Short mmCIF file of C-alpha atoms in Angstrom, two decimals:
data_model
loop_
_atom_site.label_atom_id
_atom_site.label_comp_id
_atom_site.label_asym_id
_atom_site.label_seq_id
_atom_site.Cartn_x
_atom_site.Cartn_y
_atom_site.Cartn_z
CA MET A 116 -46.54 0.78 14.68
CA GLU A 117 -45.47 4.36 13.96
CA PHE A 118 -47.00 4.09 10.48
CA MET A 119 -50.29 2.78 11.86
CA SER A 120 -50.46 5.46 14.56
CA ASP A 121 -49.98 8.17 11.93
CA MET A 122 -52.81 6.73 9.84
CA LEU A 123 -55.20 6.45 12.79
CA SER A 124 -54.45 9.97 14.02
CA GLY A 125 -55.06 11.54 10.61
CA ALA A 126 -51.46 12.69 10.22
CA ASP A 127 -49.48 12.49 7.00
CA SER A 128 -48.94 8.75 6.60
CA GLY A 129 -46.23 9.27 3.99
CA LYS A 130 -44.02 11.32 6.30
CA PRO A 131 -41.44 9.19 8.17
CA SER A 132 -41.12 9.66 11.90
CA LEU A 133 -38.06 11.25 13.45
CA PHE A 134 -37.02 7.85 14.81
CA GLU A 135 -36.87 6.45 11.28
CA ILE A 136 -34.81 9.42 10.10
CA VAL A 137 -32.36 9.11 13.00
CA ALA A 138 -32.12 5.34 12.48
CA GLN A 139 -31.18 5.91 8.84
CA HIS A 140 -28.45 8.38 9.74
CA LYS A 141 -27.08 6.20 12.54
CA MET A 142 -26.96 3.21 10.24
CA SER A 143 -25.01 5.12 7.59
CA GLU A 144 -22.59 6.35 10.27
CA LEU A 145 -21.99 2.83 11.56
CA LEU A 146 -21.26 1.25 8.17
CA GLU A 147 -17.82 2.87 7.82
CA PRO A 148 -16.36 1.84 11.23
CA ALA A 149 -17.82 -1.65 10.82
CA LEU A 150 -16.14 -2.08 7.44
CA ARG A 151 -12.92 -0.60 8.85
CA HIS A 152 -12.94 -3.17 11.66
CA VAL A 153 -13.43 -6.06 9.24
CA THR A 154 -10.65 -4.72 7.00
CA SER A 155 -8.24 -4.30 9.94
CA VAL A 156 -8.89 -7.86 11.12
CA TYR A 157 -8.13 -9.33 7.71
CA ALA A 158 -5.22 -6.91 7.18
CA HIS A 159 -3.39 -8.66 10.03
CA ARG A 160 -3.81 -11.97 8.19
CA TYR A 161 -3.08 -10.70 4.69
CA PRO A 162 -0.99 -7.54 5.15
CA ARG A 163 0.48 -7.73 1.66
CA TYR A 164 -2.89 -7.06 0.04
CA LEU A 165 -4.94 -5.11 2.59
CA VAL A 166 -2.55 -2.76 4.42
CA ARG A 167 -2.67 -0.17 1.63
CA ILE A 168 -6.45 -0.38 1.54
CA LEU A 169 -6.54 0.11 5.32
CA ASN A 170 -4.24 3.15 5.06
CA TRP A 171 -6.59 4.72 2.51
CA HIS A 172 -9.74 3.26 4.01
CA GLU A 173 -11.83 6.44 4.00
CA GLU A 174 -11.14 7.17 0.34
CA VAL A 175 -11.79 3.55 -0.67
CA TYR A 176 -15.00 3.51 1.39
CA ALA A 177 -16.11 6.80 -0.21
CA ALA A 178 -15.53 5.36 -3.68
CA LEU A 179 -17.54 2.25 -2.82
CA MET A 180 -20.37 4.26 -1.29
CA LEU A 181 -20.39 6.53 -4.32
CA ALA A 182 -21.20 3.53 -6.51
CA VAL A 183 -23.71 2.11 -4.01
CA GLU A 184 -25.55 5.37 -3.34
CA ARG A 185 -25.68 6.27 -7.04
CA HIS A 186 -27.18 2.89 -7.83
CA TYR A 187 -29.93 3.22 -5.22
CA LEU A 188 -30.66 6.86 -6.01
CA ARG A 189 -31.01 6.08 -9.75
CA ASN A 190 -33.12 2.96 -9.35
CA TYR A 191 -35.05 3.48 -6.11
CA GLY A 192 -35.05 7.25 -5.55
CA GLY A 193 -33.30 7.09 -2.19
CA SER A 194 -29.99 6.33 -0.56
CA PHE A 195 -29.04 2.83 0.55
CA THR A 196 -30.13 3.36 4.16
CA GLU A 197 -33.27 5.24 3.10
CA HIS A 198 -34.33 2.39 0.85
CA PHE A 199 -33.46 -0.10 3.60
CA TYR A 200 -36.00 1.64 5.87
CA GLY A 201 -38.62 1.89 3.12
CA THR A 202 -38.30 5.57 2.23
CA LYS A 203 -37.34 7.61 -0.82
CA ARG A 204 -36.48 11.17 -1.84
CA VAL A 205 -38.95 13.31 -3.76
CA ARG A 206 -38.69 16.75 -5.31
CA VAL A 207 -40.68 19.57 -3.73
CA ARG A 208 -40.95 21.32 -7.08
CA ARG A 209 -42.45 18.88 -9.51
CA ILE A 210 -41.33 18.73 -13.13
CA GLY A 211 -44.30 17.99 -15.38
CA GLY A 212 -46.24 16.60 -12.44
CA ASP A 213 -43.45 14.14 -11.59
CA ASN A 214 -41.62 14.42 -8.25
CA SER A 215 -38.96 11.78 -8.94
CA LEU A 216 -35.27 12.65 -8.82
CA THR A 217 -33.53 14.06 -11.85
CA ARG A 218 -29.95 13.32 -12.81
CA GLY A 219 -28.87 16.61 -11.24
CA ASP A 220 -30.67 15.71 -7.99
CA VAL A 221 -28.81 12.41 -7.89
CA TRP A 222 -25.38 14.02 -8.19
CA LYS A 223 -26.24 16.78 -5.72
CA SER A 224 -27.43 14.16 -3.25
CA LEU A 225 -24.17 12.25 -3.72
CA VAL A 226 -22.23 15.37 -2.76
CA PHE A 227 -23.96 15.46 0.63
CA LEU A 228 -24.18 11.68 1.09
CA VAL A 229 -20.54 10.87 0.25
CA GLY A 230 -18.51 14.04 -0.20
CA LEU A 231 -19.61 15.94 2.91
CA PRO A 232 -18.96 13.06 5.39
CA LEU A 233 -15.52 12.47 3.84
CA LEU A 234 -14.65 16.19 4.05
CA LYS A 235 -15.83 16.46 7.65
CA SER A 236 -13.90 13.36 8.65
CA ARG A 237 -10.72 14.78 7.15
CA LEU A 238 -11.29 18.13 8.86
CA ASP A 239 -11.88 16.39 12.20
CA GLN A 240 -8.63 14.47 11.84
CA ARG A 241 -6.79 17.64 10.86
CA TYR A 242 -8.10 19.50 13.89
CA GLU A 243 -7.26 16.55 16.14
CA ARG A 244 -3.63 16.65 14.99
CA ALA A 245 -3.37 20.44 15.10
CA SER A 246 -4.92 20.80 18.55
CA GLY A 247 -2.79 18.06 20.12
CA GLY A 248 -5.65 15.71 20.89
CA GLU A 249 -8.13 15.40 23.73
CA ALA A 250 -5.48 15.70 26.44
CA ALA A 251 -4.32 19.09 25.16
CA ARG A 252 -7.88 20.42 25.01
CA LEU A 253 -8.61 19.28 28.56
CA LEU A 254 -5.27 19.83 30.31
CA GLY A 255 -3.82 22.77 28.43
CA GLY A 256 -1.38 23.64 25.68
CA ALA A 257 1.57 21.95 27.40
CA PHE A 258 0.30 18.66 25.98
CA ALA A 259 -0.19 20.00 22.43
CA ARG A 260 2.26 19.83 19.56
CA SER A 261 3.72 23.26 18.90
CA SER A 262 2.42 24.77 15.67
CA ASP A 263 4.95 27.61 15.61
CA GLU A 264 7.72 25.49 14.16
CA PRO A 265 7.99 26.03 10.38
CA ARG A 266 7.48 22.90 8.32
CA GLU A 267 9.26 23.49 5.05
CA THR A 268 7.85 20.93 2.69
CA GLY A 269 6.70 20.99 -0.91
CA LEU A 270 6.81 24.40 -2.60
CA ALA A 271 8.03 26.16 0.55
CA ALA A 272 11.17 24.01 0.69
CA GLU A 273 12.04 24.79 -2.95
CA ALA A 274 11.26 28.52 -2.80
CA PRO A 275 13.86 31.25 -2.13
CA ALA A 276 14.59 32.18 1.47
CA GLY A 277 12.38 35.29 1.57
CA MET A 278 9.42 33.62 -0.10
CA ARG A 279 9.92 30.53 2.08
CA GLU A 280 9.50 32.64 5.22
CA ARG A 281 6.36 34.27 3.83
CA LEU A 282 4.88 30.92 2.88
CA CYS A 283 5.63 29.52 6.32
CA ALA A 284 4.06 32.59 7.95
CA ILE A 285 0.95 32.21 5.78
CA GLY A 286 0.77 28.51 6.67
CA ARG A 287 1.01 29.27 10.40
CA THR A 288 -1.68 31.93 10.10
CA ILE A 289 -4.02 29.55 8.28
CA GLU A 290 -3.41 26.79 10.82
CA GLN A 291 -4.01 29.12 13.77
CA ALA A 292 -7.22 30.41 12.17
CA PHE A 293 -8.30 26.82 11.54
CA GLN A 294 -7.71 25.84 15.16
CA ARG A 295 -9.62 28.88 16.36
CA TYR A 296 -12.67 28.80 14.10
CA TYR A 297 -13.18 25.14 13.23
CA PRO A 298 -14.77 24.26 16.61
CA HIS A 299 -17.32 27.03 16.02
CA ALA A 300 -18.05 25.76 12.50
CA ASN A 301 -18.40 22.23 13.84
CA CYS A 302 -20.78 23.50 16.53
CA VAL A 303 -22.90 25.26 13.90
CA TYR A 304 -22.96 22.04 11.83
CA HIS A 305 -24.30 19.90 14.68
CA LEU A 306 -26.58 22.64 16.00
CA ALA A 307 -28.23 23.08 12.60
CA THR A 308 -28.80 19.31 12.36
CA ALA A 309 -30.31 19.23 15.88
CA LEU A 310 -32.58 22.21 15.20
CA TYR A 311 -33.91 20.61 12.03
CA TYR A 312 -34.57 17.40 13.97
CA VAL A 313 -36.59 19.30 16.57
CA ALA A 314 -38.48 21.31 13.95
CA TYR A 315 -39.19 18.12 11.97
CA MET A 316 -40.45 16.34 15.08
CA PHE A 317 -42.94 19.15 15.84
CA ASP A 318 -44.03 19.44 12.17
CA ARG A 319 -42.50 22.87 11.78
CA THR A 320 -40.73 21.74 8.63
CA ASP A 321 -40.94 18.86 6.17
CA TYR A 322 -37.16 18.73 5.75
CA SER A 323 -35.32 16.44 8.15
CA THR A 324 -31.87 17.96 7.49
CA PRO A 325 -30.63 21.33 6.26
CA TRP A 326 -28.99 19.61 3.28
CA LEU A 327 -32.33 18.28 2.03
CA HIS A 328 -33.79 21.75 2.48
CA LEU A 329 -30.93 23.17 0.43
CA LEU A 330 -31.54 20.60 -2.32
CA GLY A 331 -35.31 21.02 -2.25
CA LEU A 332 -35.88 17.32 -1.48
CA GLN A 333 -38.04 15.55 1.08
CA VAL A 334 -37.93 12.03 2.47
CA ARG A 335 -41.20 10.11 2.11
CA ARG A 336 -42.31 6.57 2.83
CA LEU A 337 -42.58 4.16 -0.06
CA SER A 338 -46.23 3.54 -0.89
CA ALA A 339 -47.89 0.43 -2.27
CA ALA A 340 -47.84 2.07 -5.71
CA ASP A 341 -44.08 2.53 -5.43
CA TYR A 342 -43.57 -1.16 -4.68
CA ARG A 343 -45.83 -2.16 -7.56
CA GLU A 344 -43.87 0.13 -9.86
CA MET A 345 -40.59 -1.46 -8.76
CA ASP A 346 -41.97 -4.95 -9.40
CA ALA A 347 -43.26 -3.93 -12.83
CA ARG A 348 -39.96 -2.28 -13.76
CA GLY A 349 -38.05 -5.49 -13.11
CA PRO A 350 -34.41 -5.82 -12.03
CA ALA A 351 -32.39 -2.69 -11.39
CA THR A 352 -30.11 -1.44 -14.13
CA SER A 353 -26.59 -0.09 -14.10
CA GLY A 354 -25.25 3.04 -15.77
CA LEU A 355 -22.72 0.85 -17.58
CA ALA A 356 -25.41 -0.89 -19.63
CA ALA A 357 -25.80 0.09 -23.28
CA PRO A 358 -28.16 -0.93 -26.11
CA ALA A 359 -27.19 -4.23 -27.67
CA ASN A 360 -25.66 -4.06 -31.15
CA GLY A 361 -24.71 -7.70 -31.66
CA SER A 362 -21.04 -7.29 -30.78
CA ALA A 363 -19.34 -9.53 -28.23
CA LEU A 364 -17.78 -6.52 -26.47
CA ARG A 365 -21.15 -4.86 -25.96
CA ALA A 366 -22.66 -8.13 -24.72
CA THR A 367 -19.80 -8.56 -22.23
CA ARG A 368 -20.27 -4.99 -21.04
CA ASN A 369 -23.99 -5.51 -20.48
CA LEU A 370 -23.33 -8.77 -18.65
CA VAL A 371 -20.91 -7.04 -16.29
CA ALA A 372 -23.45 -4.25 -15.78
CA ARG A 373 -26.20 -6.76 -14.89
CA LEU A 374 -23.93 -8.59 -12.48
CA LEU A 375 -22.86 -5.33 -10.85
CA ALA A 376 -26.45 -4.11 -10.50
CA GLY A 377 -27.50 -7.48 -9.08
CA GLY A 378 -24.65 -7.42 -6.58
CA LEU A 379 -25.56 -3.91 -5.42
CA ASP A 380 -29.19 -4.96 -5.09
CA MET A 381 -28.14 -7.89 -2.92
CA LEU A 382 -26.75 -5.48 -0.33
CA LYS A 383 -30.24 -4.78 1.01
CA VAL A 384 -30.58 -8.51 1.70
CA ALA A 385 -26.99 -9.18 2.74
CA LEU A 386 -26.96 -6.41 5.37
CA PRO A 387 -29.75 -7.79 7.60
CA LEU A 388 -28.39 -11.31 7.12
CA SER A 389 -24.91 -10.19 8.19
CA ILE A 390 -26.37 -8.43 11.23
CA PHE A 391 -28.29 -11.56 12.18
CA PHE A 392 -25.19 -13.71 11.62
CA TYR A 393 -23.07 -11.37 13.74
CA ARG A 394 -25.62 -11.45 16.54
CA PHE A 395 -25.77 -15.22 16.32
CA LEU A 396 -21.98 -15.49 16.58
CA GLU A 397 -21.98 -13.07 19.50
CA TRP A 398 -24.60 -15.17 21.30
CA TRP A 399 -22.83 -18.41 20.42
CA TYR A 400 -19.44 -17.40 21.79
CA ARG A 401 -21.01 -16.08 24.99
CA SER A 402 -23.24 -19.09 25.60
CA ASP A 403 -22.50 -22.31 27.43
CA PHE A 404 -23.02 -24.30 24.22
CA HIS A 405 -19.79 -22.93 22.75
CA LYS A 406 -17.91 -23.78 25.94
CA ARG A 407 -19.31 -27.31 25.94
CA VAL A 408 -18.31 -27.88 22.33
CA GLN A 409 -14.81 -26.52 22.92
CA GLN A 410 -14.24 -28.51 26.08
CA THR A 411 -12.48 -31.84 25.66
CA PRO A 412 -14.10 -34.71 27.55
CA VAL A 413 -12.51 -35.52 30.90
CA PRO A 414 -10.81 -38.90 30.67
CA PRO A 415 -11.91 -41.50 33.26
CA PRO A 416 -9.57 -42.04 36.21
CA PRO A 417 -7.05 -44.87 35.85
CA MET A 418 -7.83 -48.19 37.40
CA PRO A 419 -6.22 -48.72 40.81
CA PRO A 420 -3.25 -51.10 40.86
CA LYS A 421 -4.16 -54.63 41.75
CA PRO A 422 -3.09 -56.02 45.11
CA HIS A 423 0.05 -58.20 45.08
CA THR A 424 -0.31 -61.81 46.02
CA ASP A 425 2.41 -61.42 48.67
CA GLY A 426 1.00 -58.12 49.96
CA VAL A 427 -1.35 -57.37 52.81
CA ALA A 428 -4.96 -58.39 52.17
CA VAL A 429 -7.47 -55.61 51.80
CA PRO A 430 -10.39 -56.02 54.25
CA GLU A 431 -13.91 -56.14 52.88
CA ASP A 432 -14.93 -53.31 55.21
CA GLN A 433 -13.35 -50.28 53.55
CA SER A 434 -13.40 -48.31 56.80
CA LEU A 435 -10.74 -50.62 58.29
CA CYS A 436 -6.99 -50.12 57.93
CA PRO A 437 -5.33 -53.01 55.99
CA LEU A 438 -2.32 -52.90 58.38
CA CYS A 439 -3.84 -52.74 61.88
CA LYS A 440 -7.27 -54.16 60.91
CA ASN A 441 -8.90 -51.50 63.09
CA LEU A 442 -11.09 -48.51 62.21
CA ARG A 443 -8.92 -45.98 60.40
CA THR A 444 -7.79 -42.94 62.37
CA ASN A 445 -6.35 -39.92 60.58
CA PRO A 446 -6.83 -41.61 57.17
CA SER A 447 -3.99 -41.17 54.70
CA MET A 448 -3.46 -42.42 51.16
CA ALA A 449 -0.38 -44.14 49.85
CA PRO A 450 0.81 -43.44 46.26
CA SER A 451 -0.89 -46.65 45.17
CA GLY A 452 -4.31 -45.24 46.12
CA TYR A 453 -5.03 -47.42 49.13
CA VAL A 454 -5.94 -45.75 52.43
CA PHE A 455 -4.45 -46.56 55.83
CA CYS A 456 -4.06 -45.00 59.24
CA TYR A 457 -1.43 -42.32 59.06
CA PRO A 458 0.80 -43.77 61.80
CA CYS A 459 0.58 -47.24 60.25
CA ILE A 460 1.47 -46.28 56.69
CA HIS A 461 4.13 -43.76 57.71
CA ARG A 462 5.89 -46.34 59.89
CA HIS A 463 5.61 -49.03 57.18
CA LEU A 464 7.00 -46.84 54.40
CA SER A 465 9.80 -45.56 56.61
CA ASP A 466 10.88 -49.09 57.50
CA ILE A 467 10.21 -51.04 54.29
CA GLY A 468 9.68 -48.43 51.52
CA THR A 469 6.99 -50.32 49.63
CA CYS A 470 3.20 -50.18 49.58
CA PRO A 471 1.92 -52.92 51.91
CA VAL A 472 -0.82 -53.92 49.40
CA THR A 473 0.83 -53.65 45.95
CA LEU A 474 4.51 -53.87 47.06
CA ALA A 475 5.21 -50.87 44.75
CA ARG A 476 8.08 -48.55 45.73
CA ALA A 477 6.87 -45.58 47.79
CA HIS A 478 8.32 -42.87 50.01
CA PRO A 479 6.80 -41.38 53.18
CA ASP A 480 6.82 -37.92 51.57
CA ALA A 481 4.28 -39.17 49.02
CA ILE A 482 1.63 -39.83 51.68
CA ARG A 483 -1.47 -37.66 51.30
CA LYS A 484 -3.87 -37.03 54.16
CA LEU A 485 -7.60 -37.30 53.50
CA TYR A 486 -10.19 -35.04 55.08
CA ALA A 487 -13.79 -36.17 55.23
CA ASP A 488 -16.65 -33.68 54.82
CA ALA A 489 -18.37 -32.69 58.04
#
């Protein structure tokens, strides 16, 4: 709908809307915690294999995204999330009339797509530890870990006493400066991103982020010609592939490269399928269908014991007491399931100790009163 509205209004139809740009960024931000959650769940089941991966999750995720983003930038001209939303990156300064990404543009884009988020995450964690956490920032320094205590580790622990003191003093100075100035740097980071969003929304700039402006790249929608070019080019290739020379080693290498490229290409199909499957599971476990399937069927009640031949006959009118043959008053049930007047059954069980109908052993304490609905 946004694409059609841009076409009808005469605006640049190749320029993505701000909502598409924000959706791409939000999607890339949600991939890491989602993968972390899946890894933590399976790490509880297989701790021997996955605990180390969970401890180094951010580095492992960065390495995986480096391979994924490089593949999509080389073959489709955009990051994974950009290609998922049907956009690509183009150069502002064309080279020979071509605005596609060069090898240098790919690696520069990887720095901001993979390296910058990893660096910022590590800096955020460092500041969280140094500042004492949210409680210390809200309630004061009494809740923060003291940073004045020297921590003599590494080179400082092995250095002479005088140098050790100087190194510790330098470390404390750097940490104090970090705690003081990092919030301002973080504010500038988010403020610059917000300002570019606002300027992009009001067509004051064609760059959606300051990093794209720095790289001289713009995000554009994929056109019909782009899709035809992708179809004509065939399957995506991997950087591991090499020209065939008839050797078995080279053939094995190319096979692995094709399988790797095919697997990375499948991510754009596997992601929406996994989202749909997750939503289906979420609906299933919250619905009544799941509860019905999980519930075991209620067994039928046991058949009542048959009357004894030497016991009291049960009247055909079920509203009559088998003992006094009158209309039941204050109905009460014996352990056998037959109903009598309370005075009648209590007196009978106290004197004889057996059910008057089945002659089964019973005690007056086992009598249960019945209350009819009004």
